[in-house]
Amino acid sequence: MITGKEQHNKMQSMLLKGLVMLGEMNSFFSPQQTHRLANLFHMAPKGGTACFLLIVGCGALAAPPQNGCDFKDVAEKMMRKCQNKGYDAPDMMQLGTIFNYSDFPMAERNSERSGSLVSSVLNVLYSVTPDEKNKTWNLKNLPDVLRLMENSSVASACYIQAFVAPLCWKTLTTRNDDNMTADEYDALLRAAKPALQNMPFTGTDLPTDVGRGPNLEEIMEMLLEVYDASSEDQRTQVVRWVKEQITQKYFNCTTRPPSDPRSMPMESCELSVKWLNSEALTMMGPYVSRLATEDVNSSPDKQLCGFFHSAKFQHTMSSISNINPSLGRTFLQKFQECFRGEQEFAENVDKLGILACYYSPAADLSPDISGRLLSELNTCDEFSNPKITKLKKRLVKSVMSNTNATEAVGRLGRSVALLSPKQLSEIPDKQLKEFLKNMGLDVQWTRGQQRAVVTKLLCSECADVPVEELVDLQSVAGVLPSRLLKRVKSIPPQNEGLRNLTMRMKKAQLVAVLQGLLGEMVPSELVQKLSGPLLRRLPLNQLEEANISSFSSLDTVASKVWSMPQAAFLAKQMHEQKKFRWRPYSFLQGVTCEMIDKVADNDTQDMAQAVTETSQLLSKGQAGCAARKLFATKEKERADYFKTITQEEMNNISTYLLLHLPPMKVRNLPASVCPAFLDKMREADLSSLPQRSPSRPALTQRALRCLVEAPGVSGPSAADVRRLGPLLCELPPFQLLAVAPEVLNASLRQMAACQHIPRGHTADTIQLVTQTFGDPSYWSAETMEAVGPLLLLDDNATSGLPYKSWMKDVLYSLKSGMPHPSNALRRKLFDLITDTTPNAGVASSDDKEITVDLIEELGKDNVYWTHTQLAGMSNETFLTALETLGAVSDYRADQLAVLSKRATEAFGPVSQMTESEVMQMGCITRGFSNADLQRFPFSLDALEEIAKCGWNDSQMQPVWRGVSAHNNLTAQHLGAVEMVALSRFICGLSSTELQQLNVDAFKDAVGSMDGVQCSSEVTQQMRRIAVSAFGKPDSWTEARVSELGNIIAGLNSTELASLDPAVFSFISTFSVPLIQHLDALSVVQVEALGPDNAAMVTSEQRASLSEEQLAALERAETGSPDQTQRSGQSGTPSLSVEGISAFVKPFLLLLTGFLLL
């Protein structure tokens, strides 16, 4: 039986298709009819307005040409957005009423014609294929339609806009303006703009010929409005399109390669064509950030200077958030040449915008100019280039030379954060407090600066500090003492203030605030009032006491952001009490596959939409379960659903879930859905798919078949390859050998943005890069920026990069986009920074002088100094840069020996060192003997930071002894705050001391000890505490297992085997390699690990597993529960012969010849 909800959804879906089909009908209404229909605006029943607009829209527009029009897909996407906003869709029943409205003149009320239109719409609703005959456009009434849209309600206009916008854009891109008036063209542009925000436009989607001159400027004005929402690739395509339009019109040449199907029958442009004039620069606005450097270099100086001196220049450069170093330097150099000298140029530094990031003044600037340049450098903060910080400090010094501490805040602005701790302590309290309050979280401070500010502004003798005063200190909250935070007893009226205060707090600080609040409020009150990091630290035992099921409304609870253990608890509780709703709430990260499997078929679409909207929170395993449930439900509707799937049905499946379609079903997708399939693959995020999933090669080969089987395709173009999106990253490199040279070049440039390239493809990819672009030793900065990320995959190639003046800036830029820069890249940057001679790349000599500037620029890369170099550092340099040196966590033993000796020389023996000095030393404390560690005055609040310094297990106990002595602590009196603050050093407690821990405090603390990694012996002892606190492991839930973190690794084989299979995917990924008894698990338990955890199993753990367990592990890692045979390869499975031949079909003979070499 079809429910009301199903009927509603079906009608909505049919309606969307019907609305799009209206655009393919001939012009129906005359201008007089349009005027008369306007009288229905306020007379039609609910939905009548939107329906009227749609009909008038159809009267203004006719069917698009049939050359690859995809406006219907964009229209449906935009209409669904109207639905998601809760806007009522037009009532199709109103059509008959409107067409037979009595006020129509009889001559125009042709009942046969009216009935034909209604019949056509109804036929579309029942999936009748639309008529695709060539028709002409009638644009005369479009301005009237737009005016009606502007005067209608938001809800009504939404649907007509969704229909009109993509249709108008398609008209612009497929026709010139020869048969349009200027007003009609302007109306088209205005109507088309919303479509650009809803389509992944490329160069092929932009008008081939814009016609008369002003049209180019008008289109660019529209493109400027979507600049912020466009990708870097789209911005590049816009720049290339502008260049092509200008060179065609004014130079009678084309920039497109001969293989491009859009190439015009004209000569190719010379590389030095001077197309870039001041008008073009002004017109492009921030898109100039994607220009090629050769375009700027070939532009006449007079034209560039005209642009530089214009008012538009400053606005343009201030609108750009990122620009490649090579282009930034080129623009800056050209700009400097427009002035008569360095001084005249310096007077204009406040116009530089993003270009200030590449300015290095040779001489000291005046305090006034330094201040102006400082404000421009604020846009460079995201570049992660330490050279910027170095320049800022130099400018701050200049400004401070002409001011005092009282005036500093007003002169420096946010650059106050660059003052030394001593300088900060000299600023009057009132001004400093006001600065902190105004800046909020926008300012980043070092630990030393934070301590100086807190020491200055916080009353050290006060027992309590009002929470409102603490909120004003939010940017330095990371060093607020826990003893003070324990006394927070209330939530400020503005709850946002407390959330901001806790954003930069460490775990122990958050637990301290919670402990204070729990002393005054019951957990149920806290659950409703808290948010942000503080809420996510609420322990499970307190969440249980909150009794959420008793709340009158669960909406406020469901919409909060929860931690994984909390989400698992809430999901299970709501599901068991039948209160679970599939909405995009953060607790969906706690759902199990069992919950997903039990979803009723008529609720499956809600489930699919909810998990798609919360995809960033879900695991690969959860995504796979949701996808399998959706696919199974679809195949209940129609057994051959994916063999006969339509474009509309394809669009109704989110890309996030479609990626998990099993390989056989992917291969059987009909060719008719290729346009929708390719659009989805282009925007796909493959991170939700296991790296070794068989669906990866299946999706790739199906996408290749879609490309080469398209009518009229003789070989893949650069635009075709771009449609592969991230699937291009999955291609074996040899498949690219058969494409045209310009396509190969473009493909490799696109691959440089890949987040993941299969390990087995790396060597061949790098070889292909060097074959295409030549020896990296001779690369230009532009080439390095374009394909450098591929070269940096190889440590040897990275180490062999030559010294060039631009290399350091380019590598900094590339490094800032890498989540985990390689050791080879870090070492290369160290060599470039410390050796400025042409022979850089050779290890620096031991007599190289270490300066404060070098240390601060290197940051964590100070780890590459030799122990001899560190020993030669001056005492002044050591003391000035101590905090930076102390932040390095991976020093070798010989380096630590030297640095600890330097510390003793500077501060005296350990017994004379102060708490403040020890905190400055940071990770250097790891280099002292165990005897010294027991005497260190360690602050409890500092332990969480230094716990990351790479301590070995033998050092745990000495540190604990030192901490307990200095802070007067005993094991039996440790509270939750102290347990969390100890961090990894809790591993130093003896077996007897661990048994003395307070169980209630442990319950409150354990969820915030999730990252603590102890020796196997200590972990086993902590497991006993967990059993005492929470019962036997066979009763532990998904939430409990998630909360216990690494303690799970301490379970013995019997306890591990007793765990419910459902909990295994909730084990922390970092805990999996620590589990010693993985071989005790059943096949079902191994498979339940899921893709993320299965990928973390070590080779040593695998060696202990049986064949059946290894097969289960393979199924878990690939996310393929139906897979029965293990692959002997690692990395992404290879493409089949079908996929290979599909891609190189037009070049099969060439490929065969290559393979026979």
PDB file of C-alpha atoms in Angstrom, residues 217-434:
ATOM      1  CA  GLU A 217      32.215  42.463 -19.640  1.00  0.00           C
ATOM      2  CA  GLU A 218      28.626  41.671 -18.663  1.00  0.00           C
ATOM      3  CA  ILE A 219      29.301  37.942 -18.414  1.00  0.00           C
ATOM      4  CA  MET A 220      32.425  38.619 -16.371  1.00  0.00           C
ATOM      5  CA  GLU A 221      30.412  40.771 -13.978  1.00  0.00           C
ATOM      6  CA  MET A 222      28.160  37.777 -13.429  1.00  0.00           C
ATOM      7  CA  LEU A 223      31.087  35.394 -13.048  1.00  0.00           C
ATOM      8  CA  LEU A 224      32.615  37.722 -10.457  1.00  0.00           C
ATOM      9  CA  GLU A 225      29.543  37.186  -8.292  1.00  0.00           C
ATOM     10  CA  VAL A 226      30.209  33.433  -8.130  1.00  0.00           C
ATOM     11  CA  TYR A 227      33.988  33.794  -7.686  1.00  0.00           C
ATOM     12  CA  ASP A 228      33.979  32.870  -3.999  1.00  0.00           C
ATOM     13  CA  ALA A 229      31.913  29.744  -4.638  1.00  0.00           C
ATOM     14  CA  SER A 230      34.034  28.525  -7.562  1.00  0.00           C
ATOM     15  CA  SER A 231      36.960  26.119  -7.381  1.00  0.00           C
ATOM     16  CA  GLU A 232      40.535  26.909  -8.376  1.00  0.00           C
ATOM     17  CA  ASP A 233      40.077  24.835 -11.535  1.00  0.00           C
ATOM     18  CA  GLN A 234      36.925  26.732 -12.468  1.00  0.00           C
ATOM     19  CA  ARG A 235      38.717  30.047 -11.976  1.00  0.00           C
ATOM     20  CA  THR A 236      41.500  28.877 -14.278  1.00  0.00           C
ATOM     21  CA  GLN A 237      38.942  27.888 -16.904  1.00  0.00           C
ATOM     22  CA  VAL A 238      37.388  31.361 -16.724  1.00  0.00           C
ATOM     23  CA  VAL A 239      40.775  33.022 -17.310  1.00  0.00           C
ATOM     24  CA  ARG A 240      41.493  30.775 -20.296  1.00  0.00           C
ATOM     25  CA  TRP A 241      38.046  31.518 -21.676  1.00  0.00           C
ATOM     26  CA  VAL A 242      38.568  35.278 -21.381  1.00  0.00           C
ATOM     27  CA  LYS A 243      41.913  34.961 -23.136  1.00  0.00           C
ATOM     28  CA  GLU A 244      40.320  32.956 -25.967  1.00  0.00           C
ATOM     29  CA  GLN A 245      37.530  35.499 -26.423  1.00  0.00           C
ATOM     30  CA  ILE A 246      39.975  38.420 -26.591  1.00  0.00           C
ATOM     31  CA  THR A 247      42.467  36.715 -28.903  1.00  0.00           C
ATOM     32  CA  GLN A 248      39.706  35.673 -31.286  1.00  0.00           C
ATOM     33  CA  LYS A 249      38.170  39.129 -31.456  1.00  0.00           C
ATOM     34  CA  TYR A 250      41.264  41.296 -31.562  1.00  0.00           C
ATOM     35  CA  PHE A 251      44.135  39.067 -32.737  1.00  0.00           C
ATOM     36  CA  ASN A 252      42.266  36.668 -35.051  1.00  0.00           C
ATOM     37  CA  CYS A 253      43.929  33.624 -33.465  1.00  0.00           C
ATOM     38  CA  THR A 254      42.981  30.849 -31.071  1.00  0.00           C
ATOM     39  CA  THR A 255      44.633  29.589 -27.902  1.00  0.00           C
ATOM     40  CA  ARG A 256      42.930  26.202 -28.077  1.00  0.00           C
ATOM     41  CA  PRO A 257      44.922  23.168 -29.261  1.00  0.00           C
ATOM     42  CA  PRO A 258      43.896  21.617 -32.592  1.00  0.00           C
ATOM     43  CA  SER A 259      42.540  18.536 -30.792  1.00  0.00           C
ATOM     44  CA  ASP A 260      39.999  20.650 -28.896  1.00  0.00           C
ATOM     45  CA  PRO A 261      36.579  20.141 -30.500  1.00  0.00           C
ATOM     46  CA  ARG A 262      35.817  23.817 -29.834  1.00  0.00           C
ATOM     47  CA  SER A 263      38.848  25.046 -31.801  1.00  0.00           C
ATOM     48  CA  MET A 264      38.046  27.766 -34.294  1.00  0.00           C
ATOM     49  CA  PRO A 265      39.214  27.612 -37.925  1.00  0.00           C
ATOM     50  CA  MET A 266      42.001  30.126 -37.367  1.00  0.00           C
ATOM     51  CA  GLU A 267      45.727  30.145 -36.646  1.00  0.00           C
ATOM     52  CA  SER A 268      47.116  29.378 -33.215  1.00  0.00           C
ATOM     53  CA  CYS A 269      48.238  32.365 -31.177  1.00  0.00           C
ATOM     54  CA  GLU A 270      51.904  33.049 -30.495  1.00  0.00           C
ATOM     55  CA  LEU A 271      52.913  32.433 -26.883  1.00  0.00           C
ATOM     56  CA  SER A 272      53.910  36.088 -26.595  1.00  0.00           C
ATOM     57  CA  VAL A 273      50.591  37.504 -27.824  1.00  0.00           C
ATOM     58  CA  LYS A 274      49.987  40.715 -25.855  1.00  0.00           C
ATOM     59  CA  TRP A 275      46.326  40.162 -25.089  1.00  0.00           C
ATOM     60  CA  LEU A 276      46.414  41.217 -21.436  1.00  0.00           C
ATOM     61  CA  ASN A 277      45.671  44.927 -21.227  1.00  0.00           C
ATOM     62  CA  SER A 278      44.439  47.086 -18.357  1.00  0.00           C
ATOM     63  CA  GLU A 279      40.797  46.682 -19.430  1.00  0.00           C
ATOM     64  CA  ALA A 280      41.089  42.881 -19.321  1.00  0.00           C
ATOM     65  CA  LEU A 281      42.795  42.988 -15.934  1.00  0.00           C
ATOM     66  CA  THR A 282      40.128  45.270 -14.535  1.00  0.00           C
ATOM     67  CA  MET A 283      37.333  43.167 -16.003  1.00  0.00           C
ATOM     68  CA  MET A 284      38.661  39.887 -14.541  1.00  0.00           C
ATOM     69  CA  GLY A 285      38.915  41.149 -10.981  1.00  0.00           C
ATOM     70  CA  PRO A 286      40.167  38.457  -8.567  1.00  0.00           C
ATOM     71  CA  TYR A 287      40.277  35.922 -11.404  1.00  0.00           C
ATOM     72  CA  VAL A 288      43.680  37.433 -12.243  1.00  0.00           C
ATOM     73  CA  SER A 289      45.037  35.174  -9.483  1.00  0.00           C
ATOM     74  CA  ARG A 290      44.820  32.289 -11.991  1.00  0.00           C
ATOM     75  CA  LEU A 291      46.695  33.993 -14.826  1.00  0.00           C
ATOM     76  CA  ALA A 292      49.808  32.363 -16.249  1.00  0.00           C
ATOM     77  CA  THR A 293      53.026  34.250 -15.526  1.00  0.00           C
ATOM     78  CA  GLU A 294      53.880  34.392 -19.237  1.00  0.00           C
ATOM     79  CA  ASP A 295      50.659  36.345 -19.818  1.00  0.00           C
ATOM     80  CA  VAL A 296      51.702  38.923 -17.234  1.00  0.00           C
ATOM     81  CA  ASN A 297      55.281  39.053 -18.539  1.00  0.00           C
ATOM     82  CA  SER A 298      54.118  39.596 -22.127  1.00  0.00           C
ATOM     83  CA  SER A 299      51.659  42.316 -21.180  1.00  0.00           C
ATOM     84  CA  PRO A 300      52.830  45.845 -22.102  1.00  0.00           C
ATOM     85  CA  ASP A 301      54.277  47.694 -19.119  1.00  0.00           C
ATOM     86  CA  LYS A 302      52.082  50.697 -19.820  1.00  0.00           C
ATOM     87  CA  GLN A 303      48.963  48.550 -19.605  1.00  0.00           C
ATOM     88  CA  LEU A 304      50.057  46.891 -16.376  1.00  0.00           C
ATOM     89  CA  CYS A 305      50.951  50.212 -14.766  1.00  0.00           C
ATOM     90  CA  GLY A 306      47.578  51.592 -15.775  1.00  0.00           C
ATOM     91  CA  PHE A 307      45.963  48.725 -13.915  1.00  0.00           C
ATOM     92  CA  PHE A 308      48.273  49.105 -10.916  1.00  0.00           C
ATOM     93  CA  HIS A 309      47.478  52.788 -10.544  1.00  0.00           C
ATOM     94  CA  SER A 310      43.727  52.301 -10.894  1.00  0.00           C
ATOM     95  CA  ALA A 311      41.340  52.231  -7.952  1.00  0.00           C
ATOM     96  CA  LYS A 312      40.255  48.752  -9.058  1.00  0.00           C
ATOM     97  CA  PHE A 313      43.701  47.274  -8.398  1.00  0.00           C
ATOM     98  CA  GLN A 314      43.568  47.600  -4.623  1.00  0.00           C
ATOM     99  CA  HIS A 315      40.058  46.142  -4.484  1.00  0.00           C
ATOM    100  CA  THR A 316      41.090  43.232  -6.724  1.00  0.00           C
ATOM    101  CA  MET A 317      44.168  42.310  -4.708  1.00  0.00           C
ATOM    102  CA  SER A 318      42.255  42.553  -1.454  1.00  0.00           C
ATOM    103  CA  SER A 319      39.645  40.131  -2.816  1.00  0.00           C
ATOM    104  CA  ILE A 320      42.206  37.374  -3.490  1.00  0.00           C
ATOM    105  CA  SER A 321      42.856  34.867  -0.718  1.00  0.00           C
ATOM    106  CA  ASN A 322      45.445  32.745  -2.518  1.00  0.00           C
ATOM    107  CA  ILE A 323      47.882  33.202  -5.371  1.00  0.00           C
ATOM    108  CA  ASN A 324      50.786  31.051  -6.522  1.00  0.00           C
ATOM    109  CA  PRO A 325      54.208  32.379  -5.478  1.00  0.00           C
ATOM    110  CA  SER A 326      55.470  32.652  -9.058  1.00  0.00           C
ATOM    111  CA  LEU A 327      52.534  34.792 -10.165  1.00  0.00           C
ATOM    112  CA  GLY A 328      52.600  36.835  -6.955  1.00  0.00           C
ATOM    113  CA  ARG A 329      56.277  37.639  -7.417  1.00  0.00           C
ATOM    114  CA  THR A 330      55.768  38.485 -11.100  1.00  0.00           C
ATOM    115  CA  PHE A 331      52.929  40.896 -10.366  1.00  0.00           C
ATOM    116  CA  LEU A 332      54.926  42.480  -7.558  1.00  0.00           C
ATOM    117  CA  GLN A 333      58.001  42.945  -9.733  1.00  0.00           C
ATOM    118  CA  LYS A 334      55.926  44.524 -12.508  1.00  0.00           C
ATOM    119  CA  PHE A 335      54.230  46.774  -9.975  1.00  0.00           C
ATOM    120  CA  GLN A 336      57.567  47.922  -8.543  1.00  0.00           C
ATOM    121  CA  GLU A 337      58.781  48.844 -12.049  1.00  0.00           C
ATOM    122  CA  CYS A 338      55.927  51.341 -12.307  1.00  0.00           C
ATOM    123  CA  PHE A 339      57.610  53.549  -9.675  1.00  0.00           C
ATOM    124  CA  ARG A 340      60.771  55.637  -9.776  1.00  0.00           C
ATOM    125  CA  GLY A 341      62.412  53.966  -6.830  1.00  0.00           C
ATOM    126  CA  GLU A 342      62.038  51.856  -3.715  1.00  0.00           C
ATOM    127  CA  GLN A 343      60.874  54.786  -1.593  1.00  0.00           C
ATOM    128  CA  GLU A 344      58.065  55.772  -3.960  1.00  0.00           C
ATOM    129  CA  PHE A 345      56.962  52.156  -4.161  1.00  0.00           C
ATOM    130  CA  ALA A 346      57.046  51.837  -0.369  1.00  0.00           C
ATOM    131  CA  GLU A 347      54.581  54.707  -0.120  1.00  0.00           C
ATOM    132  CA  ASN A 348      52.055  52.485  -1.916  1.00  0.00           C
ATOM    133  CA  VAL A 349      52.431  49.292   0.103  1.00  0.00           C
ATOM    134  CA  ASP A 350      48.934  49.687   1.529  1.00  0.00           C
ATOM    135  CA  LYS A 351      47.564  48.873  -1.939  1.00  0.00           C
ATOM    136  CA  LEU A 352      49.361  45.536  -2.292  1.00  0.00           C
ATOM    137  CA  GLY A 353      46.744  43.220  -0.836  1.00  0.00           C
ATOM    138  CA  ILE A 354      47.793  39.617  -1.419  1.00  0.00           C
ATOM    139  CA  LEU A 355      51.011  40.743  -3.146  1.00  0.00           C
ATOM    140  CA  ALA A 356      52.349  41.929   0.206  1.00  0.00           C
ATOM    141  CA  CYS A 357      52.998  38.263   0.987  1.00  0.00           C
ATOM    142  CA  TYR A 358      55.877  38.322  -1.516  1.00  0.00           C
ATOM    143  CA  TYR A 359      57.376  41.685  -0.615  1.00  0.00           C
ATOM    144  CA  SER A 360      60.738  41.689   1.153  1.00  0.00           C
ATOM    145  CA  PRO A 361      61.932  45.280   1.608  1.00  0.00           C
ATOM    146  CA  ALA A 362      65.691  45.530   1.321  1.00  0.00           C
ATOM    147  CA  ALA A 363      65.958  48.439   3.755  1.00  0.00           C
ATOM    148  CA  ASP A 364      64.206  49.210   6.994  1.00  0.00           C
ATOM    149  CA  LEU A 365      60.925  51.037   6.484  1.00  0.00           C
ATOM    150  CA  SER A 366      59.721  54.019   8.460  1.00  0.00           C
ATOM    151  CA  PRO A 367      57.386  53.287  11.403  1.00  0.00           C
ATOM    152  CA  ASP A 368      54.441  54.710   9.461  1.00  0.00           C
ATOM    153  CA  ILE A 369      55.022  52.606   6.342  1.00  0.00           C
ATOM    154  CA  SER A 370      55.782  49.561   8.506  1.00  0.00           C
ATOM    155  CA  GLY A 371      52.386  49.893  10.171  1.00  0.00           C
ATOM    156  CA  ARG A 372      50.615  50.150   6.822  1.00  0.00           C
ATOM    157  CA  LEU A 373      52.421  47.115   5.464  1.00  0.00           C
ATOM    158  CA  LEU A 374      51.589  45.145   8.617  1.00  0.00           C
ATOM    159  CA  SER A 375      47.873  45.521   7.968  1.00  0.00           C
ATOM    160  CA  GLU A 376      48.345  44.196   4.423  1.00  0.00           C
ATOM    161  CA  LEU A 377      50.243  41.151   5.693  1.00  0.00           C
ATOM    162  CA  ASN A 378      47.213  39.986   7.671  1.00  0.00           C
ATOM    163  CA  THR A 379      45.971  38.290   4.508  1.00  0.00           C
ATOM    164  CA  CYS A 380      49.082  36.082   4.515  1.00  0.00           C
ATOM    165  CA  ASP A 381      48.390  34.333   7.802  1.00  0.00           C
ATOM    166  CA  GLU A 382      46.991  31.235   6.129  1.00  0.00           C
ATOM    167  CA  PHE A 383      50.058  30.633   3.996  1.00  0.00           C
ATOM    168  CA  SER A 384      52.052  28.861   6.708  1.00  0.00           C
ATOM    169  CA  ASN A 385      55.171  30.593   5.429  1.00  0.00           C
ATOM    170  CA  PRO A 386      57.464  31.473   8.356  1.00  0.00           C
ATOM    171  CA  LYS A 387      59.096  34.171   6.239  1.00  0.00           C
ATOM    172  CA  ILE A 388      55.931  36.208   6.719  1.00  0.00           C
ATOM    173  CA  THR A 389      56.199  36.014  10.495  1.00  0.00           C
ATOM    174  CA  LYS A 390      59.844  37.019  10.259  1.00  0.00           C
ATOM    175  CA  LEU A 391      58.943  40.112   8.229  1.00  0.00           C
ATOM    176  CA  LYS A 392      56.072  40.967  10.556  1.00  0.00           C
ATOM    177  CA  LYS A 393      58.360  40.925  13.583  1.00  0.00           C
ATOM    178  CA  ARG A 394      60.785  43.189  11.770  1.00  0.00           C
ATOM    179  CA  LEU A 395      57.955  45.619  11.006  1.00  0.00           C
ATOM    180  CA  VAL A 396      56.646  45.476  14.576  1.00  0.00           C
ATOM    181  CA  LYS A 397      60.107  46.397  15.775  1.00  0.00           C
ATOM    182  CA  SER A 398      60.059  49.386  13.456  1.00  0.00           C
ATOM    183  CA  VAL A 399      56.641  50.519  14.680  1.00  0.00           C
ATOM    184  CA  MET A 400      57.628  50.091  18.322  1.00  0.00           C
ATOM    185  CA  SER A 401      60.725  52.207  17.799  1.00  0.00           C
ATOM    186  CA  ASN A 402      58.435  55.211  17.524  1.00  0.00           C
ATOM    187  CA  THR A 403      55.823  54.365  20.137  1.00  0.00           C
ATOM    188  CA  ASN A 404      55.420  53.175  23.710  1.00  0.00           C
ATOM    189  CA  ALA A 405      53.546  50.283  25.271  1.00  0.00           C
ATOM    190  CA  THR A 406      50.487  52.444  25.923  1.00  0.00           C
ATOM    191  CA  GLU A 407      50.152  53.354  22.222  1.00  0.00           C
ATOM    192  CA  ALA A 408      51.134  49.912  20.900  1.00  0.00           C
ATOM    193  CA  VAL A 409      47.640  48.410  20.763  1.00  0.00           C
ATOM    194  CA  GLY A 410      46.251  51.214  18.642  1.00  0.00           C
ATOM    195  CA  ARG A 411      49.234  51.266  16.274  1.00  0.00           C
ATOM    196  CA  LEU A 412      49.701  47.537  15.806  1.00  0.00           C
ATOM    197  CA  GLY A 413      46.160  46.198  15.705  1.00  0.00           C
ATOM    198  CA  ARG A 414      46.131  42.397  15.638  1.00  0.00           C
ATOM    199  CA  SER A 415      49.936  42.449  15.247  1.00  0.00           C
ATOM    200  CA  VAL A 416      50.073  42.982  19.009  1.00  0.00           C
ATOM    201  CA  ALA A 417      50.241  39.193  19.003  1.00  0.00           C
ATOM    202  CA  LEU A 418      53.816  39.491  17.684  1.00  0.00           C
ATOM    203  CA  LEU A 419      55.114  41.325  20.734  1.00  0.00           C
ATOM    204  CA  SER A 420      57.389  39.467  23.125  1.00  0.00           C
ATOM    205  CA  PRO A 421      56.042  38.303  26.513  1.00  0.00           C
ATOM    206  CA  LYS A 422      58.015  41.114  28.145  1.00  0.00           C
ATOM    207  CA  GLN A 423      56.481  43.744  25.841  1.00  0.00           C
ATOM    208  CA  LEU A 424      52.984  42.373  26.457  1.00  0.00           C
ATOM    209  CA  SER A 425      53.481  42.660  30.194  1.00  0.00           C
ATOM    210  CA  GLU A 426      54.190  46.396  29.748  1.00  0.00           C
ATOM    211  CA  ILE A 427      50.841  47.189  28.074  1.00  0.00           C
ATOM    212  CA  PRO A 428      48.342  48.729  30.506  1.00  0.00           C
ATOM    213  CA  ASP A 429      45.828  46.197  31.830  1.00  0.00           C
ATOM    214  CA  LYS A 430      42.763  48.027  30.560  1.00  0.00           C
ATOM    215  CA  GLN A 431      44.052  48.282  26.985  1.00  0.00           C
ATOM    216  CA  LEU A 432      45.222  44.687  26.912  1.00  0.00           C
ATOM    217  CA  LYS A 433      41.877  43.430  28.242  1.00  0.00           C
ATOM    218  CA  GLU A 434      40.017  45.480  25.628  1.00  0.00           C
TER     219      GLU A 434
END
